[in-house]
């Protein structure tokens, strides 16, 4: 533990953070019985900073087995303050904000025994806090990126094969890039920890 590694160090608790919020969502079906609209808003107050983020979506039924959807949403997330253990200095950061666009078709085949969604997405975030190790373990490097982008596609399929067997599978291709940063070395680089190709499968019997 850090107490064993640095027995002469008096550790300081980090600065407290406080957040609360609420959201409202409503889904509306228009008289044509084909167009479904989702409207929502979320209010957050994070360490005294408040913001309202919207969510708007539409799903249009083309025929009994095919529909198309589009979704726009924004996000607002607290970046917690950081307390340096060597100087007890408290560093605060502005909240992380983001926006997401999502569009694609949905299918329901064979009496809804097989369904699938293809989503094309474009996500941007700013004020993303990154913490990396430094030669002084009590004072890591703190880097606030100006902007990050993730875009790609995701395919999700769910099928019921027989009365007892259900299969869920998904594939995602994600292209990421650091658009701007307080550390110019990482600008243009892909995001750490995000796989370009991801596959998952789940079988339930």
Short mmCIF file of N, CA and C in Angstrom, two decimals, residues 125-197:
data_model
loop_
_atom_site.label_atom_id
_atom_site.label_comp_id
_atom_site.label_asym_id
_atom_site.label_seq_id
_atom_site.Cartn_x
_atom_site.Cartn_y
_atom_site.Cartn_z
N UNK A 125 -15.97 14.92 -27.00
CA UNK A 125 -15.91 15.35 -25.60
C UNK A 125 -14.81 16.40 -25.45
N UNK A 126 -15.00 17.28 -24.50
CA UNK A 126 -13.97 18.27 -24.18
C UNK A 126 -13.77 18.32 -22.68
N UNK A 127 -12.64 18.88 -22.27
CA UNK A 127 -12.26 18.94 -20.85
C UNK A 127 -12.16 17.54 -20.25
N UNK A 128 -11.53 16.62 -20.96
CA UNK A 128 -11.34 15.26 -20.46
C UNK A 128 -10.05 15.23 -19.64
N UNK A 129 -10.15 14.86 -18.38
CA UNK A 129 -9.00 14.84 -17.48
C UNK A 129 -8.23 13.53 -17.64
N UNK A 130 -6.92 13.64 -17.84
CA UNK A 130 -6.05 12.48 -17.97
C UNK A 130 -4.96 12.56 -16.91
N UNK A 131 -4.77 11.48 -16.19
CA UNK A 131 -3.74 11.41 -15.15
C UNK A 131 -2.71 10.37 -15.53
N UNK A 132 -1.43 10.74 -15.59
CA UNK A 132 -0.36 9.81 -15.93
C UNK A 132 0.73 9.91 -14.87
N UNK A 133 1.50 8.84 -14.76
CA UNK A 133 2.55 8.77 -13.74
C UNK A 133 3.67 9.74 -14.05
N UNK A 134 4.34 10.19 -13.00
CA UNK A 134 5.49 11.07 -13.13
C UNK A 134 6.62 10.51 -12.27
N UNK A 135 7.84 11.05 -12.38
CA UNK A 135 8.93 10.56 -11.51
C UNK A 135 8.62 10.72 -10.03
N UNK A 136 7.78 11.69 -9.68
CA UNK A 136 7.36 11.87 -8.30
C UNK A 136 5.97 11.25 -8.12
N UNK A 137 5.87 10.08 -7.48
CA UNK A 137 4.55 9.42 -7.37
C UNK A 137 3.54 10.22 -6.57
N UNK A 138 3.99 11.21 -5.80
CA UNK A 138 3.07 12.04 -5.05
C UNK A 138 2.52 13.20 -5.88
N UNK A 139 3.05 13.35 -7.11
CA UNK A 139 2.63 14.48 -7.94
C UNK A 139 2.54 14.02 -9.40
N UNK A 140 1.48 13.29 -9.76
CA UNK A 140 1.34 12.82 -11.14
C UNK A 140 1.08 13.97 -12.11
N UNK A 141 1.30 13.67 -13.38
CA UNK A 141 0.99 14.65 -14.41
C UNK A 141 -0.53 14.68 -14.62
N UNK A 142 -1.12 15.88 -14.61
CA UNK A 142 -2.54 16.06 -14.87
C UNK A 142 -2.69 16.84 -16.16
N UNK A 143 -3.34 16.24 -17.14
CA UNK A 143 -3.47 16.84 -18.46
C UNK A 143 -4.95 16.96 -18.80
N UNK A 144 -5.40 18.17 -19.14
CA UNK A 144 -6.79 18.40 -19.52
C UNK A 144 -6.84 18.53 -21.04
N UNK A 145 -7.43 17.54 -21.70
CA UNK A 145 -7.50 17.58 -23.15
C UNK A 145 -8.54 18.59 -23.59
N UNK A 146 -8.24 19.29 -24.65
CA UNK A 146 -9.19 20.25 -25.17
C UNK A 146 -10.34 19.59 -25.89
N UNK A 147 -10.09 18.46 -26.54
CA UNK A 147 -11.16 17.78 -27.27
C UNK A 147 -10.76 16.40 -27.71
N UNK A 148 -11.72 15.46 -27.67
CA UNK A 148 -11.53 14.10 -28.14
C UNK A 148 -12.72 13.70 -29.00
N UNK A 149 -12.45 12.89 -30.02
CA UNK A 149 -13.53 12.46 -30.92
C UNK A 149 -13.48 10.96 -31.10
N UNK A 150 -14.66 10.33 -31.08
CA UNK A 150 -14.82 8.92 -31.39
C UNK A 150 -15.93 8.79 -32.42
N UNK A 151 -15.64 8.10 -33.52
CA UNK A 151 -16.68 7.89 -34.53
C UNK A 151 -16.52 6.49 -35.10
N UNK A 152 -17.63 5.94 -35.57
CA UNK A 152 -17.57 4.59 -36.12
C UNK A 152 -18.95 4.00 -36.27
N UNK A 153 -19.00 2.67 -36.18
CA UNK A 153 -20.28 1.97 -36.33
C UNK A 153 -20.34 0.81 -35.35
N UNK A 154 -21.56 0.45 -35.01
CA UNK A 154 -21.80 -0.69 -34.12
C UNK A 154 -22.96 -1.50 -34.65
N UNK A 155 -22.79 -2.80 -34.70
CA UNK A 155 -23.82 -3.73 -35.16
C UNK A 155 -24.19 -4.64 -34.00
N UNK A 156 -25.47 -4.65 -33.65
CA UNK A 156 -25.98 -5.50 -32.57
C UNK A 156 -27.06 -6.42 -33.14
N UNK A 157 -26.95 -7.71 -32.82
CA UNK A 157 -27.90 -8.71 -33.31
C UNK A 157 -28.36 -9.57 -32.14
N UNK A 158 -29.65 -9.81 -32.06
CA UNK A 158 -30.22 -10.69 -31.05
C UNK A 158 -31.17 -11.66 -31.74
N UNK A 159 -31.02 -12.94 -31.47
CA UNK A 159 -31.87 -13.94 -32.11
C UNK A 159 -32.27 -15.04 -31.17
N UNK A 160 -33.50 -15.50 -31.31
CA UNK A 160 -33.99 -16.62 -30.52
C UNK A 160 -34.01 -17.84 -31.41
N UNK A 161 -33.11 -18.78 -31.13
CA UNK A 161 -32.95 -19.99 -31.94
C UNK A 161 -33.59 -21.13 -31.18
N UNK A 162 -34.80 -21.46 -31.52
CA UNK A 162 -35.50 -22.50 -30.79
C UNK A 162 -36.10 -21.94 -29.51
N UNK A 163 -36.83 -22.77 -28.78
CA UNK A 163 -37.55 -22.30 -27.59
C UNK A 163 -36.64 -21.98 -26.41
N UNK A 164 -35.39 -22.49 -26.39
CA UNK A 164 -34.57 -22.33 -25.20
C UNK A 164 -33.24 -21.63 -25.45
N UNK A 165 -32.90 -21.34 -26.70
CA UNK A 165 -31.58 -20.79 -27.02
C UNK A 165 -31.71 -19.38 -27.58
N UNK A 166 -31.02 -18.45 -26.94
CA UNK A 166 -31.00 -17.06 -27.38
C UNK A 166 -29.55 -16.61 -27.53
N UNK A 167 -29.27 -15.88 -28.62
CA UNK A 167 -27.92 -15.44 -28.92
C UNK A 167 -27.92 -13.92 -29.08
N UNK A 168 -26.96 -13.26 -28.43
CA UNK A 168 -26.72 -11.83 -28.58
C UNK A 168 -25.29 -11.65 -29.06
N UNK A 169 -25.09 -10.84 -30.08
CA UNK A 169 -23.75 -10.60 -30.60
C UNK A 169 -23.64 -9.15 -31.05
N UNK A 170 -22.42 -8.62 -30.96
CA UNK A 170 -22.20 -7.24 -31.38
C UNK A 170 -20.79 -7.07 -31.92
N UNK A 171 -20.65 -6.13 -32.82
CA UNK A 171 -19.35 -5.74 -33.35
C UNK A 171 -19.30 -4.22 -33.43
N UNK A 172 -18.17 -3.64 -33.04
CA UNK A 172 -18.03 -2.19 -33.08
C UNK A 172 -16.68 -1.83 -33.69
N UNK A 173 -16.70 -0.88 -34.59
CA UNK A 173 -15.48 -0.27 -35.13
C UNK A 173 -15.46 1.18 -34.67
N UNK A 174 -14.39 1.57 -33.97
CA UNK A 174 -14.30 2.91 -33.40
C UNK A 174 -12.99 3.56 -33.80
N UNK A 175 -13.07 4.70 -34.45
CA UNK A 175 -11.90 5.48 -34.83
C UNK A 175 -11.83 6.68 -33.89
N UNK A 176 -10.75 6.82 -33.14
CA UNK A 176 -10.64 7.87 -32.13
C UNK A 176 -9.47 8.79 -32.43
N UNK A 177 -9.56 10.01 -31.90
CA UNK A 177 -8.49 10.99 -32.13
C UNK A 177 -8.56 12.08 -31.06
N UNK A 178 -7.39 12.48 -30.57
CA UNK A 178 -7.29 13.64 -29.69
C UNK A 178 -7.24 14.88 -30.59
N UNK A 179 -8.26 15.73 -30.50
CA UNK A 179 -8.35 16.90 -31.37
C UNK A 179 -7.49 18.06 -30.88
N UNK A 180 -7.45 18.27 -29.59
CA UNK A 180 -6.64 19.34 -29.01
C UNK A 180 -6.35 18.98 -27.57
N UNK A 181 -5.26 19.50 -27.04
CA UNK A 181 -4.87 19.13 -25.68
C UNK A 181 -3.89 20.15 -25.13
N UNK A 182 -3.84 20.25 -23.79
CA UNK A 182 -2.81 21.06 -23.16
C UNK A 182 -1.43 20.42 -23.29
N UNK A 183 -1.39 19.14 -23.69
CA UNK A 183 -0.15 18.45 -24.01
C UNK A 183 -0.09 18.26 -25.52
N UNK A 184 0.65 19.09 -26.26
CA UNK A 184 0.62 19.02 -27.73
C UNK A 184 1.14 17.72 -28.30
N UNK A 185 1.86 16.94 -27.51
CA UNK A 185 2.42 15.68 -28.01
C UNK A 185 1.32 14.69 -28.39
N UNK A 186 0.19 14.72 -27.68
CA UNK A 186 -0.85 13.71 -27.90
C UNK A 186 -1.86 14.13 -28.96
N UNK A 187 -1.77 15.36 -29.48
CA UNK A 187 -2.74 15.81 -30.48
C UNK A 187 -2.60 14.97 -31.75
N UNK A 188 -3.73 14.46 -32.24
CA UNK A 188 -3.73 13.59 -33.41
C UNK A 188 -3.59 12.12 -33.09
N UNK A 189 -3.24 11.79 -31.85
CA UNK A 189 -3.07 10.39 -31.47
C UNK A 189 -4.42 9.77 -31.13
N UNK A 190 -4.54 8.43 -31.25
CA UNK A 190 -5.79 7.77 -30.82
C UNK A 190 -5.91 7.78 -29.31
N UNK A 191 -7.13 7.60 -28.82
CA UNK A 191 -7.37 7.58 -27.39
C UNK A 191 -6.84 6.30 -26.77
N UNK A 192 -6.27 6.42 -25.58
CA UNK A 192 -5.76 5.23 -24.89
C UNK A 192 -6.93 4.39 -24.37
N UNK A 193 -6.77 3.08 -24.44
CA UNK A 193 -7.75 2.19 -23.85
C UNK A 193 -9.01 1.98 -24.66
N UNK A 194 -9.04 2.45 -25.91
CA UNK A 194 -10.21 2.26 -26.76
C UNK A 194 -9.82 1.37 -27.93
N UNK A 195 -10.41 0.19 -28.02
CA UNK A 195 -10.08 -0.74 -29.10
C UNK A 195 -10.71 -0.28 -30.41
N UNK A 196 -9.95 -0.40 -31.50
CA UNK A 196 -10.50 -0.02 -32.80
C UNK A 196 -11.56 -1.02 -33.24
N UNK A 197 -11.37 -2.29 -32.94
CA UNK A 197 -12.34 -3.33 -33.26
C UNK A 197 -12.71 -4.08 -31.98
#
